[in-house]
Amino acid sequence: MEALISIVLGTLTACGVYLILRFRTFPVVLGLTFLSYAANLFLLVMGRLTIGKPPVITEGVTDYADPLPQALVLTAIVIGFAMTAFVIMLSLKAYAALGNDHVDGKHKL
Amino acid sequence: MMNHIVIAPVLLPLLIATLLLLIRQQNLSFQRILSIASVAAQVILAAMLLRAVSSEEILVYAVGNWAAPFGIILVADRLAAYMLMISALLAFCALIYAVRKSDRIGQHFHVLFQLQLLGLNGAFLTGDLFNLFVFFEILLLASYSLLLHGGGRLRTKAGLHFVVINLVGSTLFLFAVGILYGTLGTLNMADLAVKVAASPDENVFLVRVAGFLLFGVFALKAALLPIYTWLPAAYAHTTAAVAALFAIMTKVGAYCILRVYTLIFGEQAGPAANLIEGWLLPLALATLIVGMIGVIASTRLRQQAAYLVVASIGSLLIAFGLNTNAGIVAGLYYLPHSTFAAAAFFLLADIIASRRGKINDKFDLGPMIAHKRLLGVLFFSTAILIVGLPPLSGFIGKFLILQAALTHSMLPWIMSIILLTSLLGLIAVARSGSLLFYRAQSMEAVSHIPEASVTVKTGSVTVELMPVISLLLLCIALVIYAGPVTEFSLTIADQLLQPTIYIRAVLGDGGIT
């Protein structure tokens, strides 16, 4: 399980970094999304991977799942979602204002 | 009994922003009154907090009365109160300028302005690393919109870069937070300080990685050398009032560096002690050099102002990078000076540019500008202020930094770079000043340029210049009250370099093991 999650995390981050370095805005936005997915998953995993454990105090239970990373990741997801929406609108605006979708706004197609 | 004044600087702008959102956009004058009143109230709140923390020790506010380290806490120590005061004063001047000029060219300016202040105040007050991330996002989201306020091609392009690089920074922040939580099981800064110092050997490497990741994030906010390139374009193309307010934004990065690397990764952090020592100072020196080269090479006045911000963050972080009591004191004196001076320069650049017609703020021979005597005097004062010539506060700031560096092993480098860049800065601003004010006069005869007849319709030039003059007066106050300010900075530095005081205030006596 840990190995699988690590591979997924690595792949997401690598894809994100590659896409961010592209010259058009749409891949860059996708790259940012991948990176924030990777960060969210990473944050969630930091509470350790457990199966079938309760997150709140229950009678007769000694092992718990850590509830805090879940709360953290929820906040991070919401913020990431808002930021993605904003950056999509901004890149559309940039496309309209600059006439192309190059991140520096000067590439001739 | 908790002191509720600690949370007031966070709640007030939030409440006012919500109220402003409910008021119809057409009713601009009411919005302005509310916004200005809110910022004025924040100045008063900051003053009250300053009073409270200078007599008492550290004020801790547990949100929802959940005790640290389980709940989120706000901490008002001397540094936080000092930063709140600086940002409130700056915001007041920037807002007054915006009301005169640019708040009507787009929607919801005042809402965004208040939200920006909410993010700033929260970032200064919070005692929790994840909460710091949240406040960062609030201030960034507000700053994205403020930056784009009014629209335009260049602004959109610079805005896109600013947004993307800051989003990457936010992701890095999350990774760092994740590593720290995964290894140490806490995000409360005081608790982190205790746990980092006691971290077992197998975790030391991960903790250090997280520490450096955080440094990367804060360096990005502060616009330190390798990642400063977003700043000049973004600051040069936004409206002047926003650029003036953004003078505090880089200082948020500097504040976080100072806070995190004295408290969590400071002297007493055991295996991760003095984590960024050896990195901060060389990078800051390089930032100062590159910033000043940018100042010399600028082709526009506002671009020059933006590079002066980069250079000033270099000087500021040189002071913090010395990692001594005297260095922090020098930095804390230089911080308000550089913030106010940079803001004044941005506002003045805009006022001058608006009088030059199509040439705007480009360094071309232009028409003689209206009110050139008054503007000339102000430009001259701001220039010597920002370059650091006596008798104004820039000189005292640089003097304190050099004095603090006297015992440092890198003294020759620090001394030569600061003095040389000061000379470069002096040449650059003298050149732009003479181009704007002296050589314009000779062009008057050859007024084939149609813009020569540009007259600005302004009610009264003194009203327009009020924010600039207030910022300059603040800097002059820094000279007159240099004694009390440095004394207070000394008490801040004392508090910072003894993290146990902070830890005990947050966690109680049980926190120290």
PDB file of C-alpha atoms in Angstrom, chain B residues 83-341:
ATOM      1  CA  MET B  83       4.426  44.309  12.142  1.00  0.00           C
ATOM      2  CA  LEU B  84       0.705  44.982  12.599  1.00  0.00           C
ATOM      3  CA  MET B  85       1.464  48.630  13.268  1.00  0.00           C
ATOM      4  CA  ILE B  86       3.647  48.965  10.170  1.00  0.00           C
ATOM      5  CA  SER B  87       1.112  47.300   7.891  1.00  0.00           C
ATOM      6  CA  ALA B  88      -1.808  49.332   9.279  1.00  0.00           C
ATOM      7  CA  LEU B  89       0.032  52.642   8.814  1.00  0.00           C
ATOM      8  CA  LEU B  90       1.081  51.697   5.302  1.00  0.00           C
ATOM      9  CA  ALA B  91      -2.413  50.523   4.409  1.00  0.00           C
ATOM     10  CA  PHE B  92      -3.876  53.814   5.613  1.00  0.00           C
ATOM     11  CA  CYS B  93      -1.639  55.875   3.305  1.00  0.00           C
ATOM     12  CA  ALA B  94      -2.192  53.505   0.365  1.00  0.00           C
ATOM     13  CA  LEU B  95      -5.945  53.579   0.878  1.00  0.00           C
ATOM     14  CA  ILE B  96      -6.091  57.372   0.987  1.00  0.00           C
ATOM     15  CA  TYR B  97      -4.211  57.433  -2.304  1.00  0.00           C
ATOM     16  CA  ALA B  98      -6.491  54.804  -3.824  1.00  0.00           C
ATOM     17  CA  VAL B  99      -9.571  56.791  -2.849  1.00  0.00           C
ATOM     18  CA  ARG B 100      -8.189  59.759  -4.778  1.00  0.00           C
ATOM     19  CA  LYS B 101      -7.188  57.754  -7.832  1.00  0.00           C
ATOM     20  CA  SER B 102      -7.885  54.182  -8.666  1.00  0.00           C
ATOM     21  CA  ASP B 103     -10.594  52.598  -6.548  1.00  0.00           C
ATOM     22  CA  ARG B 104     -13.293  53.253  -9.141  1.00  0.00           C
ATOM     23  CA  ILE B 105     -11.636  51.666 -12.159  1.00  0.00           C
ATOM     24  CA  GLY B 106     -12.788  48.211 -11.134  1.00  0.00           C
ATOM     25  CA  GLN B 107     -15.227  46.505  -8.843  1.00  0.00           C
ATOM     26  CA  HIS B 108     -14.882  45.593  -5.186  1.00  0.00           C
ATOM     27  CA  PHE B 109     -11.587  47.375  -4.589  1.00  0.00           C
ATOM     28  CA  HIS B 110     -12.366  48.047  -0.942  1.00  0.00           C
ATOM     29  CA  VAL B 111     -13.560  44.500  -0.269  1.00  0.00           C
ATOM     30  CA  LEU B 112     -10.300  43.117  -1.646  1.00  0.00           C
ATOM     31  CA  PHE B 113      -8.273  45.697   0.249  1.00  0.00           C
ATOM     32  CA  GLN B 114      -9.841  44.652   3.558  1.00  0.00           C
ATOM     33  CA  LEU B 115      -9.351  40.966   2.769  1.00  0.00           C
ATOM     34  CA  GLN B 116      -5.718  41.658   1.986  1.00  0.00           C
ATOM     35  CA  LEU B 117      -5.365  43.247   5.425  1.00  0.00           C
ATOM     36  CA  LEU B 118      -7.153  40.271   6.975  1.00  0.00           C
ATOM     37  CA  GLY B 119      -4.563  37.952   5.436  1.00  0.00           C
ATOM     38  CA  LEU B 120      -1.654  40.169   6.491  1.00  0.00           C
ATOM     39  CA  ASN B 121      -2.843  40.605  10.088  1.00  0.00           C
ATOM     40  CA  GLY B 122      -3.604  36.910  10.385  1.00  0.00           C
ATOM     41  CA  ALA B 123      -0.189  35.912   9.061  1.00  0.00           C
ATOM     42  CA  PHE B 124       1.485  38.153  11.636  1.00  0.00           C
ATOM     43  CA  LEU B 125      -0.613  36.897  14.540  1.00  0.00           C
ATOM     44  CA  THR B 126      -0.970  33.189  13.974  1.00  0.00           C
ATOM     45  CA  GLY B 127       0.942  30.694  16.063  1.00  0.00           C
ATOM     46  CA  ASP B 128       0.157  27.682  13.918  1.00  0.00           C
ATOM     47  CA  LEU B 129       1.952  26.673  10.745  1.00  0.00           C
ATOM     48  CA  PHE B 130      -1.098  25.415   8.865  1.00  0.00           C
ATOM     49  CA  ASN B 131      -3.023  28.481   9.886  1.00  0.00           C
ATOM     50  CA  LEU B 132      -0.157  30.529   8.464  1.00  0.00           C
ATOM     51  CA  PHE B 133      -0.702  28.694   5.169  1.00  0.00           C
ATOM     52  CA  VAL B 134      -4.399  29.586   5.255  1.00  0.00           C
ATOM     53  CA  PHE B 135      -3.721  33.255   5.932  1.00  0.00           C
ATOM     54  CA  PHE B 136      -1.104  33.237   3.173  1.00  0.00           C
ATOM     55  CA  GLU B 137      -3.734  31.966   0.770  1.00  0.00           C
ATOM     56  CA  ILE B 138      -6.190  34.653   1.885  1.00  0.00           C
ATOM     57  CA  LEU B 139      -3.692  37.433   1.385  1.00  0.00           C
ATOM     58  CA  LEU B 140      -2.542  35.955  -1.911  1.00  0.00           C
ATOM     59  CA  LEU B 141      -6.019  35.540  -3.329  1.00  0.00           C
ATOM     60  CA  ALA B 142      -6.805  39.133  -2.410  1.00  0.00           C
ATOM     61  CA  SER B 143      -3.480  40.258  -3.844  1.00  0.00           C
ATOM     62  CA  TYR B 144      -4.101  38.459  -7.158  1.00  0.00           C
ATOM     63  CA  SER B 145      -7.311  40.378  -7.622  1.00  0.00           C
ATOM     64  CA  LEU B 146      -5.859  43.664  -6.418  1.00  0.00           C
ATOM     65  CA  LEU B 147      -2.933  43.220  -8.786  1.00  0.00           C
ATOM     66  CA  LEU B 148      -5.289  42.771 -11.714  1.00  0.00           C
ATOM     67  CA  HIS B 149      -7.535  45.605 -10.560  1.00  0.00           C
ATOM     68  CA  GLY B 150      -8.395  47.725 -13.568  1.00  0.00           C
ATOM     69  CA  GLY B 151      -7.264  45.158 -16.130  1.00  0.00           C
ATOM     70  CA  GLY B 152      -4.999  45.783 -19.101  1.00  0.00           C
ATOM     71  CA  ARG B 153      -2.646  43.650 -21.195  1.00  0.00           C
ATOM     72  CA  LEU B 154       0.625  44.045 -19.318  1.00  0.00           C
ATOM     73  CA  ARG B 155      -1.107  43.776 -15.984  1.00  0.00           C
ATOM     74  CA  THR B 156      -2.762  40.512 -16.988  1.00  0.00           C
ATOM     75  CA  LYS B 157       0.514  39.064 -18.234  1.00  0.00           C
ATOM     76  CA  ALA B 158       2.428  40.022 -15.088  1.00  0.00           C
ATOM     77  CA  GLY B 159      -0.513  38.808 -13.001  1.00  0.00           C
ATOM     78  CA  LEU B 160      -0.438  35.363 -14.603  1.00  0.00           C
ATOM     79  CA  HIS B 161       3.214  34.889 -13.681  1.00  0.00           C
ATOM     80  CA  PHE B 162       2.586  36.135 -10.156  1.00  0.00           C
ATOM     81  CA  VAL B 163      -0.342  33.770  -9.639  1.00  0.00           C
ATOM     82  CA  VAL B 164       1.352  30.688 -11.073  1.00  0.00           C
ATOM     83  CA  ILE B 165       4.571  31.093  -9.126  1.00  0.00           C
ATOM     84  CA  ASN B 166       2.697  31.719  -5.902  1.00  0.00           C
ATOM     85  CA  LEU B 167       0.522  28.650  -6.464  1.00  0.00           C
ATOM     86  CA  VAL B 168       3.669  26.569  -6.828  1.00  0.00           C
ATOM     87  CA  GLY B 169       4.893  28.172  -3.604  1.00  0.00           C
ATOM     88  CA  SER B 170       1.657  27.197  -1.854  1.00  0.00           C
ATOM     89  CA  THR B 171       2.117  23.588  -2.963  1.00  0.00           C
ATOM     90  CA  LEU B 172       5.635  23.557  -1.559  1.00  0.00           C
ATOM     91  CA  PHE B 173       4.283  24.982   1.688  1.00  0.00           C
ATOM     92  CA  LEU B 174       1.799  22.099   1.903  1.00  0.00           C
ATOM     93  CA  PHE B 175       4.546  19.549   1.315  1.00  0.00           C
ATOM     94  CA  ALA B 176       6.655  21.126   4.071  1.00  0.00           C
ATOM     95  CA  VAL B 177       3.676  21.161   6.452  1.00  0.00           C
ATOM     96  CA  GLY B 178       2.986  17.531   5.582  1.00  0.00           C
ATOM     97  CA  ILE B 179       6.535  16.435   6.325  1.00  0.00           C
ATOM     98  CA  LEU B 180       6.576  18.278   9.639  1.00  0.00           C
ATOM     99  CA  TYR B 181       3.245  16.803  10.698  1.00  0.00           C
ATOM    100  CA  GLY B 182       4.240  13.335   9.538  1.00  0.00           C
ATOM    101  CA  THR B 183       7.480  13.327  11.479  1.00  0.00           C
ATOM    102  CA  LEU B 184       6.657  15.419  14.531  1.00  0.00           C
ATOM    103  CA  GLY B 185       2.885  15.144  14.844  1.00  0.00           C
ATOM    104  CA  THR B 186       2.187  18.816  15.479  1.00  0.00           C
ATOM    105  CA  LEU B 187       1.891  22.092  13.599  1.00  0.00           C
ATOM    106  CA  ASN B 188       1.742  24.483  16.517  1.00  0.00           C
ATOM    107  CA  MET B 189       4.870  26.606  16.199  1.00  0.00           C
ATOM    108  CA  ALA B 190       5.782  26.516  19.880  1.00  0.00           C
ATOM    109  CA  ASP B 191       5.170  22.782  20.038  1.00  0.00           C
ATOM    110  CA  LEU B 192       7.198  22.335  16.840  1.00  0.00           C
ATOM    111  CA  ALA B 193      10.074  24.206  18.443  1.00  0.00           C
ATOM    112  CA  VAL B 194      10.050  21.726  21.342  1.00  0.00           C
ATOM    113  CA  LYS B 195       9.653  18.669  19.116  1.00  0.00           C
ATOM    114  CA  VAL B 196      12.271  19.702  16.533  1.00  0.00           C
ATOM    115  CA  ALA B 197      14.830  20.110  19.284  1.00  0.00           C
ATOM    116  CA  ALA B 198      14.014  16.635  20.556  1.00  0.00           C
ATOM    117  CA  SER B 199      13.590  14.893  17.200  1.00  0.00           C
ATOM    118  CA  PRO B 200      15.162  11.417  17.022  1.00  0.00           C
ATOM    119  CA  ASP B 201      18.073  10.780  14.680  1.00  0.00           C
ATOM    120  CA  GLU B 202      16.113   9.006  11.956  1.00  0.00           C
ATOM    121  CA  ASN B 203      13.823  12.025  11.567  1.00  0.00           C
ATOM    122  CA  VAL B 204      16.469  14.728  11.529  1.00  0.00           C
ATOM    123  CA  PHE B 205      16.979  14.534   7.792  1.00  0.00           C
ATOM    124  CA  LEU B 206      13.249  14.873   7.054  1.00  0.00           C
ATOM    125  CA  VAL B 207      12.878  17.753   9.491  1.00  0.00           C
ATOM    126  CA  ARG B 208      15.755  19.540   7.837  1.00  0.00           C
ATOM    127  CA  VAL B 209      14.198  18.959   4.402  1.00  0.00           C
ATOM    128  CA  ALA B 210      10.946  20.473   5.645  1.00  0.00           C
ATOM    129  CA  GLY B 211      12.871  23.396   7.098  1.00  0.00           C
ATOM    130  CA  PHE B 212      14.530  24.116   3.781  1.00  0.00           C
ATOM    131  CA  LEU B 213      11.260  23.731   1.881  1.00  0.00           C
ATOM    132  CA  LEU B 214       9.733  26.336   4.179  1.00  0.00           C
ATOM    133  CA  PHE B 215      12.721  28.570   3.558  1.00  0.00           C
ATOM    134  CA  GLY B 216      12.063  28.218  -0.167  1.00  0.00           C
ATOM    135  CA  VAL B 217       8.451  29.286   0.294  1.00  0.00           C
ATOM    136  CA  PHE B 218       9.310  32.275   2.474  1.00  0.00           C
ATOM    137  CA  ALA B 219      12.157  33.270   0.147  1.00  0.00           C
ATOM    138  CA  LEU B 220       9.656  33.239  -2.702  1.00  0.00           C
ATOM    139  CA  LYS B 221       7.327  35.573  -0.791  1.00  0.00           C
ATOM    140  CA  ALA B 222      10.238  37.782   0.189  1.00  0.00           C
ATOM    141  CA  ALA B 223      11.608  37.778  -3.401  1.00  0.00           C
ATOM    142  CA  LEU B 224      15.050  36.501  -2.509  1.00  0.00           C
ATOM    143  CA  LEU B 225      17.563  36.020  -5.308  1.00  0.00           C
ATOM    144  CA  PRO B 226      16.778  32.992  -7.429  1.00  0.00           C
ATOM    145  CA  ILE B 227      13.038  33.531  -7.202  1.00  0.00           C
ATOM    146  CA  TYR B 228      12.612  37.303  -7.289  1.00  0.00           C
ATOM    147  CA  THR B 229      11.779  37.611 -10.988  1.00  0.00           C
ATOM    148  CA  TRP B 230       8.023  37.706 -10.457  1.00  0.00           C
ATOM    149  CA  LEU B 231       8.278  40.918  -8.480  1.00  0.00           C
ATOM    150  CA  PRO B 232       9.453  43.689 -10.833  1.00  0.00           C
ATOM    151  CA  ALA B 233       6.879  43.002 -13.532  1.00  0.00           C
ATOM    152  CA  ALA B 234       4.021  42.505 -11.096  1.00  0.00           C
ATOM    153  CA  TYR B 235       4.754  45.606  -9.012  1.00  0.00           C
ATOM    154  CA  ALA B 236       5.578  47.841 -11.960  1.00  0.00           C
ATOM    155  CA  HIS B 237       2.343  47.179 -13.801  1.00  0.00           C
ATOM    156  CA  THR B 238      -0.250  47.313 -11.067  1.00  0.00           C
ATOM    157  CA  THR B 239      -1.949  50.476  -9.834  1.00  0.00           C
ATOM    158  CA  ALA B 240       0.188  52.665  -7.604  1.00  0.00           C
ATOM    159  CA  ALA B 241      -1.904  52.276  -4.450  1.00  0.00           C
ATOM    160  CA  VAL B 242      -1.740  48.480  -4.746  1.00  0.00           C
ATOM    161  CA  ALA B 243       1.994  48.551  -5.413  1.00  0.00           C
ATOM    162  CA  ALA B 244       2.419  50.718  -2.316  1.00  0.00           C
ATOM    163  CA  LEU B 245       0.445  48.240  -0.227  1.00  0.00           C
ATOM    164  CA  PHE B 246       2.467  45.381  -1.700  1.00  0.00           C
ATOM    165  CA  ALA B 247       5.585  46.960  -0.191  1.00  0.00           C
ATOM    166  CA  ILE B 248       4.571  45.068   2.968  1.00  0.00           C
ATOM    167  CA  MET B 249       4.002  41.778   1.117  1.00  0.00           C
ATOM    168  CA  THR B 250       7.683  40.975   0.680  1.00  0.00           C
ATOM    169  CA  LYS B 251       8.140  41.844   4.338  1.00  0.00           C
ATOM    170  CA  VAL B 252       5.684  39.083   5.240  1.00  0.00           C
ATOM    171  CA  GLY B 253       8.232  36.651   3.809  1.00  0.00           C
ATOM    172  CA  ALA B 254      10.989  38.331   5.800  1.00  0.00           C
ATOM    173  CA  TYR B 255       8.809  38.221   8.919  1.00  0.00           C
ATOM    174  CA  CYS B 256       8.195  34.484   8.477  1.00  0.00           C
ATOM    175  CA  ILE B 257      11.899  33.839   7.984  1.00  0.00           C
ATOM    176  CA  LEU B 258      12.647  35.751  11.163  1.00  0.00           C
ATOM    177  CA  ARG B 259       9.898  34.009  13.127  1.00  0.00           C
ATOM    178  CA  VAL B 260      10.385  30.417  11.980  1.00  0.00           C
ATOM    179  CA  TYR B 261      14.184  30.406  11.960  1.00  0.00           C
ATOM    180  CA  THR B 262      14.521  31.928  15.406  1.00  0.00           C
ATOM    181  CA  LEU B 263      11.708  29.956  17.024  1.00  0.00           C
ATOM    182  CA  ILE B 264      11.574  26.547  15.352  1.00  0.00           C
ATOM    183  CA  PHE B 265      14.978  26.222  13.712  1.00  0.00           C
ATOM    184  CA  GLY B 266      16.857  28.634  15.947  1.00  0.00           C
ATOM    185  CA  GLU B 267      19.811  28.367  18.259  1.00  0.00           C
ATOM    186  CA  GLN B 268      18.174  25.814  20.534  1.00  0.00           C
ATOM    187  CA  ALA B 269      16.789  23.468  17.882  1.00  0.00           C
ATOM    188  CA  GLY B 270      19.316  20.718  18.569  1.00  0.00           C
ATOM    189  CA  PRO B 271      20.060  18.767  15.389  1.00  0.00           C
ATOM    190  CA  ALA B 272      18.388  21.356  13.161  1.00  0.00           C
ATOM    191  CA  ALA B 273      19.840  24.415  14.891  1.00  0.00           C
ATOM    192  CA  ASN B 274      20.569  27.507  12.802  1.00  0.00           C
ATOM    193  CA  LEU B 275      19.290  25.678   9.753  1.00  0.00           C
ATOM    194  CA  ILE B 276      19.566  28.443   7.188  1.00  0.00           C
ATOM    195  CA  GLU B 277      22.658  30.112   8.574  1.00  0.00           C
ATOM    196  CA  GLY B 278      25.152  30.086   5.735  1.00  0.00           C
ATOM    197  CA  TRP B 279      22.392  30.362   3.134  1.00  0.00           C
ATOM    198  CA  LEU B 280      20.471  33.467   4.067  1.00  0.00           C
ATOM    199  CA  LEU B 281      23.354  35.920   4.181  1.00  0.00           C
ATOM    200  CA  PRO B 282      24.984  35.064   0.812  1.00  0.00           C
ATOM    201  CA  LEU B 283      21.588  34.967  -0.912  1.00  0.00           C
ATOM    202  CA  ALA B 284      20.632  38.300   0.615  1.00  0.00           C
ATOM    203  CA  LEU B 285      23.926  39.853  -0.517  1.00  0.00           C
ATOM    204  CA  ALA B 286      23.378  38.517  -4.036  1.00  0.00           C
ATOM    205  CA  THR B 287      19.785  39.829  -4.003  1.00  0.00           C
ATOM    206  CA  LEU B 288      21.034  43.273  -3.080  1.00  0.00           C
ATOM    207  CA  ILE B 289      23.516  43.266  -5.981  1.00  0.00           C
ATOM    208  CA  VAL B 290      21.019  41.972  -8.540  1.00  0.00           C
ATOM    209  CA  GLY B 291      18.326  44.343  -7.284  1.00  0.00           C
ATOM    210  CA  MET B 292      20.616  47.339  -7.605  1.00  0.00           C
ATOM    211  CA  ILE B 293      21.720  46.295 -11.106  1.00  0.00           C
ATOM    212  CA  GLY B 294      18.020  46.205 -11.922  1.00  0.00           C
ATOM    213  CA  VAL B 295      17.617  49.707 -10.489  1.00  0.00           C
ATOM    214  CA  ILE B 296      20.420  50.967 -12.744  1.00  0.00           C
ATOM    215  CA  ALA B 297      19.105  49.136 -15.804  1.00  0.00           C
ATOM    216  CA  SER B 298      15.449  50.120 -15.410  1.00  0.00           C
ATOM    217  CA  THR B 299      13.827  51.862 -18.333  1.00  0.00           C
ATOM    218  CA  ARG B 300      10.774  53.033 -16.424  1.00  0.00           C
ATOM    219  CA  LEU B 301      10.353  54.828 -13.131  1.00  0.00           C
ATOM    220  CA  ARG B 302       7.919  52.279 -11.704  1.00  0.00           C
ATOM    221  CA  GLN B 303      10.229  49.444 -12.734  1.00  0.00           C
ATOM    222  CA  GLN B 304      12.982  51.233 -10.873  1.00  0.00           C
ATOM    223  CA  ALA B 305      10.763  51.439  -7.794  1.00  0.00           C
ATOM    224  CA  ALA B 306      10.082  47.703  -8.038  1.00  0.00           C
ATOM    225  CA  TYR B 307      13.793  46.882  -8.236  1.00  0.00           C
ATOM    226  CA  LEU B 308      14.391  49.158  -5.256  1.00  0.00           C
ATOM    227  CA  VAL B 309      11.997  46.873  -3.353  1.00  0.00           C
ATOM    228  CA  VAL B 310      14.131  43.866  -4.374  1.00  0.00           C
ATOM    229  CA  ALA B 311      17.292  45.656  -3.257  1.00  0.00           C
ATOM    230  CA  SER B 312      15.715  46.666   0.056  1.00  0.00           C
ATOM    231  CA  ILE B 313      14.691  43.088   0.803  1.00  0.00           C
ATOM    232  CA  GLY B 314      18.352  42.213   0.177  1.00  0.00           C
ATOM    233  CA  SER B 315      19.513  44.734   2.790  1.00  0.00           C
ATOM    234  CA  LEU B 316      16.825  43.636   5.225  1.00  0.00           C
ATOM    235  CA  LEU B 317      17.718  39.965   4.993  1.00  0.00           C
ATOM    236  CA  ILE B 318      21.430  40.752   5.282  1.00  0.00           C
ATOM    237  CA  ALA B 319      20.569  42.203   8.681  1.00  0.00           C
ATOM    238  CA  PHE B 320      18.488  39.171   9.689  1.00  0.00           C
ATOM    239  CA  GLY B 321      21.065  36.825   8.174  1.00  0.00           C
ATOM    240  CA  LEU B 322      23.740  38.072  10.575  1.00  0.00           C
ATOM    241  CA  ASN B 323      21.858  35.999  13.132  1.00  0.00           C
ATOM    242  CA  THR B 324      22.825  38.247  16.018  1.00  0.00           C
ATOM    243  CA  ASN B 325      20.889  40.453  18.376  1.00  0.00           C
ATOM    244  CA  ALA B 326      22.319  43.606  16.801  1.00  0.00           C
ATOM    245  CA  GLY B 327      21.530  42.315  13.305  1.00  0.00           C
ATOM    246  CA  ILE B 328      17.884  41.723  14.149  1.00  0.00           C
ATOM    247  CA  VAL B 329      17.629  45.170  15.740  1.00  0.00           C
ATOM    248  CA  ALA B 330      19.105  46.758  12.613  1.00  0.00           C
ATOM    249  CA  GLY B 331      16.736  44.776  10.416  1.00  0.00           C
ATOM    250  CA  LEU B 332      13.731  45.719  12.498  1.00  0.00           C
ATOM    251  CA  TYR B 333      14.650  49.379  12.188  1.00  0.00           C
ATOM    252  CA  TYR B 334      15.252  49.049   8.454  1.00  0.00           C
ATOM    253  CA  LEU B 335      11.975  47.196   7.882  1.00  0.00           C
ATOM    254  CA  PRO B 336       9.475  50.044   8.451  1.00  0.00           C
ATOM    255  CA  HIS B 337      11.814  52.504   6.770  1.00  0.00           C
ATOM    256  CA  SER B 338      12.126  50.446   3.594  1.00  0.00           C
ATOM    257  CA  THR B 339       8.401  49.709   3.539  1.00  0.00           C
ATOM    258  CA  PHE B 340       7.338  53.351   3.841  1.00  0.00           C
ATOM    259  CA  ALA B 341      10.074  54.616   1.517  1.00  0.00           C
TER     260      ALA B 341
END
